[in-house]
PDB file of C-alpha atoms in Angstrom:
ATOM      1  CA  MET A   1       0.000   0.000   0.000  1.00 87.00           C
ATOM      2  CA  LYS A   2       1.503   3.329  -1.055  1.00 96.00           C
ATOM      3  CA  VAL A   3       0.483   6.465   0.807  1.00 98.00           C
ATOM      4  CA  HIS A   4       1.038   9.967  -0.589  1.00 98.00           C
ATOM      5  CA  ASP A   5       1.231  12.855   1.869  1.00 98.00           C
ATOM      6  CA  ILE A   6      -0.403  15.802   0.086  1.00 98.00           C
ATOM      7  CA  SER A   7      -0.027  18.232   2.984  1.00 98.00           C
ATOM      8  CA  LEU A   8       2.238  21.261   2.815  1.00 97.00           C
ATOM      9  CA  THR A   9       4.808  21.532   5.596  1.00 96.00           C
ATOM     10  CA  LEU A  10       3.875  24.375   7.937  1.00 96.00           C
ATOM     11  CA  ARG A  11       6.842  26.698   8.332  1.00 94.00           C
ATOM     12  CA  GLN A  12       7.516  30.371   8.848  1.00 91.00           C
ATOM     13  CA  ARG A  13       8.698  30.930   5.279  1.00 90.00           C
ATOM     14  CA  MET A  14       5.778  29.654   3.207  1.00 94.00           C
ATOM     15  CA  PRO A  15       3.196  31.294   0.948  1.00 94.00           C
ATOM     16  CA  VAL A  16       0.096  32.525   2.764  1.00 95.00           C
ATOM     17  CA  TYR A  17      -2.939  34.372   1.457  1.00 94.00           C
ATOM     18  CA  PRO A  18      -2.263  38.154   1.536  1.00 94.00           C
ATOM     19  CA  GLY A  19      -3.071  39.607   4.924  1.00 93.00           C
ATOM     20  CA  GLU A  20      -2.812  36.330   6.828  1.00 94.00           C
ATOM     21  CA  PRO A  21       0.068  35.677   9.244  1.00 94.00           C
ATOM     22  CA  THR A  22       2.757  33.103   8.580  1.00 94.00           C
ATOM     23  CA  PRO A  23       3.007  30.238  11.083  1.00 96.00           C
ATOM     24  CA  LEU A  24       5.047  30.905  14.190  1.00 97.00           C
ATOM     25  CA  LEU A  25       6.390  28.144  16.442  1.00 96.00           C
ATOM     26  CA  GLU A  26       7.758  29.451  19.756  1.00 97.00           C
ATOM     27  CA  PRO A  27       9.326  27.298  22.475  1.00 96.00           C
ATOM     28  CA  THR A  28       7.764  27.773  25.905  1.00 97.00           C
ATOM     29  CA  TRP A  29       9.618  24.969  27.709  1.00 98.00           C
ATOM     30  CA  GLN A  30      13.071  23.829  26.577  1.00 97.00           C
ATOM     31  CA  MET A  31      15.111  20.959  27.942  1.00 97.00           C
ATOM     32  CA  GLU A  32      18.337  22.729  26.998  1.00 96.00           C
ATOM     33  CA  ARG A  33      17.324  25.484  29.443  1.00 96.00           C
ATOM     34  CA  GLY A  34      16.651  22.991  32.219  1.00 97.00           C
ATOM     35  CA  ASP A  35      12.949  22.293  31.680  1.00 97.00           C
ATOM     36  CA  PHE A  36      11.860  18.642  32.022  1.00 97.00           C
ATOM     37  CA  CYS A  37      10.491  18.490  28.426  1.00 98.00           C
ATOM     38  CA  ASN A  38      10.040  20.524  25.268  1.00 98.00           C
ATOM     39  CA  VAL A  39       6.717  22.346  24.676  1.00 98.00           C
ATOM     40  CA  SER A  40       5.979  24.980  22.049  1.00 98.00           C
ATOM     41  CA  ARG A  41       3.287  27.513  21.280  1.00 97.00           C
ATOM     42  CA  LEU A  42       1.941  27.470  17.701  1.00 97.00           C
ATOM     43  CA  THR A  43       0.396  30.625  16.239  1.00 96.00           C
ATOM     44  CA  ILE A  44      -1.342  29.960  12.944  1.00 96.00           C
ATOM     45  CA  ALA A  45      -4.256  31.164  10.831  1.00 97.00           C
ATOM     46  CA  THR A  46      -7.094  28.722  10.208  1.00 97.00           C
ATOM     47  CA  HIS A  47      -6.498  28.848   6.418  1.00 97.00           C
ATOM     48  CA  THR A  48      -2.753  28.204   6.341  1.00 97.00           C
ATOM     49  CA  GLY A  49      -1.097  25.634   4.115  1.00 97.00           C
ATOM     50  CA  THR A  50      -3.242  22.645   3.188  1.00 98.00           C
ATOM     51  CA  HIS A  51      -6.547  23.499   4.814  1.00 98.00           C
ATOM     52  CA  ILE A  52     -10.321  23.118   4.821  1.00 98.00           C
ATOM     53  CA  ASP A  53     -12.836  25.903   4.281  1.00 97.00           C
ATOM     54  CA  ALA A  54     -15.882  25.286   6.447  1.00 97.00           C
ATOM     55  CA  PRO A  55     -19.196  26.896   5.380  1.00 97.00           C
ATOM     56  CA  LEU A  56     -18.742  29.428   8.206  1.00 97.00           C
ATOM     57  CA  HIS A  57     -15.790  30.861   6.270  1.00 97.00           C
ATOM     58  CA  PHE A  58     -18.124  32.691   3.860  1.00 96.00           C
ATOM     59  CA  LEU A  59     -21.655  32.022   5.120  1.00 97.00           C
ATOM     60  CA  PRO A  60     -22.870  33.811   8.270  1.00 96.00           C
ATOM     61  CA  GLY A  61     -24.215  31.146  10.596  1.00 96.00           C
ATOM     62  CA  GLY A  62     -22.669  28.411   8.447  1.00 97.00           C
ATOM     63  CA  THR A  63     -21.394  25.092   9.759  1.00 97.00           C
ATOM     64  CA  PRO A  64     -18.069  25.369  11.629  1.00 98.00           C
ATOM     65  CA  VAL A  65     -15.219  22.967  10.991  1.00 98.00           C
ATOM     66  CA  ASP A  66     -15.827  20.882  14.125  1.00 97.00           C
ATOM     67  CA  GLN A  67     -19.319  19.993  12.890  1.00 97.00           C
ATOM     68  CA  LEU A  68     -18.346  18.790   9.404  1.00 97.00           C
ATOM     69  CA  SER A  69     -19.348  15.220   8.678  1.00 94.00           C
ATOM     70  CA  VAL A  70     -16.275  13.010   8.910  1.00 95.00           C
ATOM     71  CA  ASP A  71     -17.578  10.655   6.229  1.00 96.00           C
ATOM     72  CA  VAL A  72     -17.108  13.413   3.648  1.00 97.00           C
ATOM     73  CA  LEU A  73     -13.453  13.737   4.589  1.00 98.00           C
ATOM     74  CA  VAL A  74     -12.536  10.075   4.125  1.00 98.00           C
ATOM     75  CA  GLY A  75     -13.362   8.011   1.054  1.00 98.00           C
ATOM     76  CA  PRO A  76     -12.730   7.316  -2.629  1.00 98.00           C
ATOM     77  CA  ALA A  77     -11.349  10.295  -4.551  1.00 98.00           C
ATOM     78  CA  LEU A  78     -10.276  11.134  -8.079  1.00 98.00           C
ATOM     79  CA  VAL A  79      -7.208  13.204  -8.963  1.00 98.00           C
ATOM     80  CA  VAL A  80      -7.888  15.011 -12.252  1.00 98.00           C
ATOM     81  CA  GLU A  81      -5.162  16.860 -14.130  1.00 98.00           C
ATOM     82  CA  MET A  82      -6.461  20.053 -15.738  1.00 97.00           C
ATOM     83  CA  ALA A  83      -4.184  21.462 -18.444  1.00 96.00           C
ATOM     84  CA  VAL A  84      -5.640  24.970 -18.344  1.00 97.00           C
ATOM     85  CA  GLU A  85      -3.796  28.253 -18.266  1.00 94.00           C
ATOM     86  CA  GLN A  86      -5.924  30.373 -15.941  1.00 94.00           C
ATOM     87  CA  GLU A  87      -9.381  29.032 -15.086  1.00 97.00           C
ATOM     88  CA  ILE A  88     -11.329  25.791 -14.875  1.00 98.00           C
ATOM     89  CA  THR A  89     -14.726  26.148 -16.530  1.00 98.00           C
ATOM     90  CA  ALA A  90     -17.757  23.882 -16.794  1.00 98.00           C
ATOM     91  CA  ALA A  91     -16.698  23.084 -20.355  1.00 98.00           C
ATOM     92  CA  ASP A  92     -13.293  21.961 -19.065  1.00 98.00           C
ATOM     93  CA  LEU A  93     -14.997  19.667 -16.556  1.00 98.00           C
ATOM     94  CA  GLU A  94     -17.187  18.173 -19.264  1.00 97.00           C
ATOM     95  CA  ALA A  95     -14.111  17.504 -21.380  1.00 97.00           C
ATOM     96  CA  ALA A  96     -12.351  15.828 -18.429  1.00 97.00           C
ATOM     97  CA  ALA A  97     -14.794  12.895 -18.590  1.00 93.00           C
ATOM     98  CA  ILE A  98     -15.211  12.677 -14.823  1.00 97.00           C
ATOM     99  CA  PRO A  99     -17.175   9.492 -14.055  1.00 97.00           C
ATOM    100  CA  PRO A 100     -20.762  10.026 -12.825  1.00 96.00           C
ATOM    101  CA  GLY A 101     -21.093   9.588  -9.083  1.00 96.00           C
ATOM    102  CA  THR A 102     -17.602  10.881  -8.276  1.00 98.00           C
ATOM    103  CA  GLU A 103     -17.918  12.526  -4.850  1.00 98.00           C
ATOM    104  CA  ARG A 104     -14.375  13.735  -4.142  1.00 98.00           C
ATOM    105  CA  ILE A 105     -12.251  15.463  -6.778  1.00 98.00           C
ATOM    106  CA  LEU A 106      -8.727  16.874  -6.485  1.00 98.00           C
ATOM    107  CA  PHE A 107      -7.646  19.176  -9.292  1.00 98.00           C
ATOM    108  CA  LYS A 108      -3.986  19.051 -10.257  1.00 98.00           C
ATOM    109  CA  THR A 109      -3.021  22.120 -12.302  1.00 98.00           C
ATOM    110  CA  ARG A 110       0.004  24.229 -13.142  1.00 97.00           C
ATOM    111  CA  ASN A 111      -0.507  25.638  -9.618  1.00 96.00           C
ATOM    112  CA  SER A 112       1.636  22.789  -8.349  1.00 92.00           C
ATOM    113  CA  ARG A 113       4.701  24.616  -9.694  1.00 92.00           C
ATOM    114  CA  LEU A 114       3.817  27.684  -7.633  1.00 94.00           C
ATOM    115  CA  LEU A 115       4.125  25.786  -4.357  1.00 91.00           C
ATOM    116  CA  ASP A 116       7.920  26.036  -4.537  1.00 86.00           C
ATOM    117  CA  ASP A 117       7.714  29.834  -4.353  1.00 90.00           C
ATOM    118  CA  GLU A 118       7.892  31.266  -0.820  1.00 90.00           C
ATOM    119  CA  ASP A 119       5.908  34.322  -1.913  1.00 93.00           C
ATOM    120  CA  PHE A 120       2.182  34.231  -2.637  1.00 95.00           C
ATOM    121  CA  ARG A 121       1.403  34.122  -6.365  1.00 95.00           C
ATOM    122  CA  ARG A 122      -1.677  35.874  -7.687  1.00 95.00           C
ATOM    123  CA  ASP A 123      -1.657  34.144 -11.075  1.00 95.00           C
ATOM    124  CA  PHE A 124      -2.988  30.804  -9.837  1.00 97.00           C
ATOM    125  CA  VAL A 125      -5.545  28.626 -11.623  1.00 98.00           C
ATOM    126  CA  TYR A 126      -9.060  28.896 -10.148  1.00 98.00           C
ATOM    127  CA  LEU A 127     -12.626  27.682 -10.726  1.00 98.00           C
ATOM    128  CA  THR A 128     -15.264  29.752 -12.479  1.00 98.00           C
ATOM    129  CA  LEU A 129     -18.823  30.078 -11.229  1.00 97.00           C
ATOM    130  CA  ASP A 130     -20.198  27.769 -13.915  1.00 97.00           C
ATOM    131  CA  ALA A 131     -17.630  25.142 -12.876  1.00 98.00           C
ATOM    132  CA  ALA A 132     -18.771  25.422  -9.249  1.00 98.00           C
ATOM    133  CA  ARG A 133     -22.388  24.967 -10.326  1.00 98.00           C
ATOM    134  CA  TRP A 134     -21.388  21.968 -12.478  1.00 98.00           C
ATOM    135  CA  LEU A 135     -19.812  20.270  -9.466  1.00 98.00           C
ATOM    136  CA  VAL A 136     -22.815  20.989  -7.234  1.00 98.00           C
ATOM    137  CA  GLU A 137     -25.283  19.676  -9.823  1.00 98.00           C
ATOM    138  CA  ARG A 138     -23.365  16.407 -10.070  1.00 97.00           C
ATOM    139  CA  GLY A 139     -23.288  15.748  -6.358  1.00 98.00           C
ATOM    140  CA  VAL A 140     -19.613  16.364  -5.646  1.00 98.00           C
ATOM    141  CA  ARG A 141     -19.132  16.488  -1.873  1.00 98.00           C
ATOM    142  CA  LEU A 142     -15.465  17.490  -1.608  1.00 98.00           C
ATOM    143  CA  LEU A 143     -13.278  19.550  -3.920  1.00 98.00           C
ATOM    144  CA  ALA A 144      -9.540  20.149  -3.603  1.00 98.00           C
ATOM    145  CA  ILE A 145      -7.182  22.370  -5.573  1.00 98.00           C
ATOM    146  CA  ASP A 146      -3.420  22.761  -5.531  1.00 98.00           C
ATOM    147  CA  TYR A 147      -3.160  26.371  -4.395  1.00 97.00           C
ATOM    148  CA  LEU A 148      -4.428  28.544  -1.555  1.00 97.00           C
ATOM    149  CA  SER A 149      -7.780  29.518  -3.052  1.00 97.00           C
ATOM    150  CA  VAL A 150     -10.355  27.905  -5.297  1.00 98.00           C
ATOM    151  CA  GLU A 151     -11.542  31.319  -6.471  1.00 97.00           C
ATOM    152  CA  GLN A 152     -10.054  34.095  -8.576  1.00 96.00           C
ATOM    153  CA  MET A 153      -7.931  36.561  -6.643  1.00 93.00           C
ATOM    154  CA  ASP A 154      -9.885  39.581  -5.341  1.00 88.00           C
ATOM    155  CA  ALA A 155     -13.222  38.179  -6.562  1.00 89.00           C
ATOM    156  CA  GLN A 156     -16.088  40.208  -5.122  1.00 86.00           C
ATOM    157  CA  PRO A 157     -18.446  38.809  -4.059  1.00 90.00           C
ATOM    158  CA  ASN A 158     -16.952  35.378  -3.452  1.00 95.00           C
ATOM    159  CA  VAL A 159     -19.637  33.561  -5.429  1.00 97.00           C
ATOM    160  CA  VAL A 160     -17.579  30.427  -6.158  1.00 98.00           C
ATOM    161  CA  HIS A 161     -16.912  29.797  -2.478  1.00 98.00           C
ATOM    162  CA  GLN A 162     -20.485  30.648  -1.555  1.00 97.00           C
ATOM    163  CA  THR A 163     -21.982  28.402  -4.241  1.00 98.00           C
ATOM    164  CA  LEU A 164     -19.918  25.413  -3.134  1.00 98.00           C
ATOM    165  CA  LEU A 165     -20.246  25.961   0.608  1.00 98.00           C
ATOM    166  CA  ARG A 166     -23.968  26.675   0.481  1.00 97.00           C
ATOM    167  CA  ALA A 167     -24.424  23.291  -1.218  1.00 97.00           C
ATOM    168  CA  GLY A 168     -22.407  21.557   1.494  1.00 96.00           C
ATOM    169  CA  VAL A 169     -19.313  20.966  -0.636  1.00 97.00           C
ATOM    170  CA  VAL A 170     -16.161  20.792   1.494  1.00 97.00           C
ATOM    171  CA  ILE A 171     -13.358  22.900  -0.016  1.00 98.00           C
ATOM    172  CA  VAL A 172      -9.753  21.826   0.454  1.00 98.00           C
ATOM    173  CA  GLU A 173      -7.134  24.351  -0.635  1.00 98.00           C
ATOM    174  CA  GLY A 174      -3.365  24.035  -0.843  1.00 98.00           C
ATOM    175  CA  ALA A 175      -3.259  20.313  -1.691  1.00 98.00           C
ATOM    176  CA  ASP A 176       0.282  19.311  -2.661  1.00 98.00           C
ATOM    177  CA  LEU A 177      -0.209  17.101  -5.723  1.00 98.00           C
ATOM    178  CA  ARG A 178       3.261  17.500  -7.218  1.00 96.00           C
ATOM    179  CA  GLN A 179       4.161  13.838  -6.757  1.00 95.00           C
ATOM    180  CA  VAL A 180       0.704  12.401  -7.389  1.00 97.00           C
ATOM    181  CA  ALA A 181      -0.398  10.977 -10.726  1.00 97.00           C
ATOM    182  CA  PRO A 182      -3.989  11.385 -11.960  1.00 98.00           C
ATOM    183  CA  GLY A 183      -6.245   8.508 -10.998  1.00 97.00           C
ATOM    184  CA  SER A 184      -8.307   6.939  -8.229  1.00 98.00           C
ATOM    185  CA  TYR A 185      -7.247   6.952  -4.571  1.00 98.00           C
ATOM    186  CA  LEU A 186      -8.566   6.741  -1.047  1.00 98.00           C
ATOM    187  CA  LEU A 187      -8.507  10.204   0.524  1.00 98.00           C
ATOM    188  CA  ALA A 188      -8.184  10.971   4.222  1.00 98.00           C
ATOM    189  CA  CYS A 189      -8.279  14.697   4.958  1.00 97.00           C
ATOM    190  CA  LEU A 190      -8.866  15.516   8.615  1.00 97.00           C
ATOM    191  CA  PRO A 191      -8.920  18.993  10.156  1.00 97.00           C
ATOM    192  CA  LEU A 192      -8.276  19.880  13.759  1.00 97.00           C
ATOM    193  CA  LYS A 193     -11.542  19.715  15.672  1.00 97.00           C
ATOM    194  CA  ILE A 194     -11.616  23.385  16.688  1.00 97.00           C
ATOM    195  CA  GLU A 195     -14.921  24.473  18.165  1.00 98.00           C
ATOM    196  CA  GLY A 196     -16.613  27.192  16.128  1.00 98.00           C
ATOM    197  CA  ALA A 197     -13.753  27.579  13.627  1.00 98.00           C
ATOM    198  CA  ASP A 198     -14.214  28.748  10.031  1.00 98.00           C
ATOM    199  CA  GLY A 199     -11.501  26.375   8.800  1.00 98.00           C
ATOM    200  CA  SER A 200      -8.455  24.393   9.813  1.00 98.00           C
ATOM    201  CA  PRO A 201      -5.142  23.120   8.517  1.00 98.00           C
ATOM    202  CA  VAL A 202      -5.311  19.424   7.634  1.00 98.00           C
ATOM    203  CA  ARG A 203      -3.014  16.443   7.329  1.00 98.00           C
ATOM    204  CA  ALA A 204      -4.200  14.949   4.058  1.00 98.00           C
ATOM    205  CA  VAL A 205      -3.099  11.701   2.437  1.00 98.00           C
ATOM    206  CA  LEU A 206      -3.985   9.756  -0.696  1.00 98.00           C
ATOM    207  CA  VAL A 207      -3.741   5.971  -0.605  1.00 98.00           C
ATOM    208  CA  GLU A 208      -3.278   4.116  -3.876  1.00 95.00           C
ATOM    209  CA  MET A 209      -6.228   1.771  -4.425  1.00 81.00           C
TER     210      MET A 209
END
């Protein structure tokens, strides 16, 4: 059984969405200073690295991350490579021949090359509104993409996020698919169970089936 870790390593020098803080790990107890063990304080935004957007992220009164159904976060998934330059449209999804009944889709795009850059890149591939509606209409329950947002930079209002989240689609952003080939896998993508949170970093893996 081969397991692919598709989680980005959380570190101080990593791309984060503009305006969000970078992770900070600070030692509070240190054995080298005479303490009996090592303990650290982690300061991190809820949408850092590979993370989940809960409905509360864009929908007032929406479901927080600790109330997401776990069965959505674990199960069969399809990695689909999208050779597009800027956006994924409904027409692109039709052309991808995604099998009916697919519930979890991870989009591998040219974004994967951007993950090596320590600075945030605004020219990432994103989903259009008609693509979001296409996924909702076909019963997709979880969508992942290989950069820090599923929606065009500075989109106002955030209709792609809202369309997906309102329909109960779990959004996973920042999936590291650089070493993963297109195909079928078993996905496990579990957030921290933070009460009332709008999102959470995840440790996500794909298991070859």
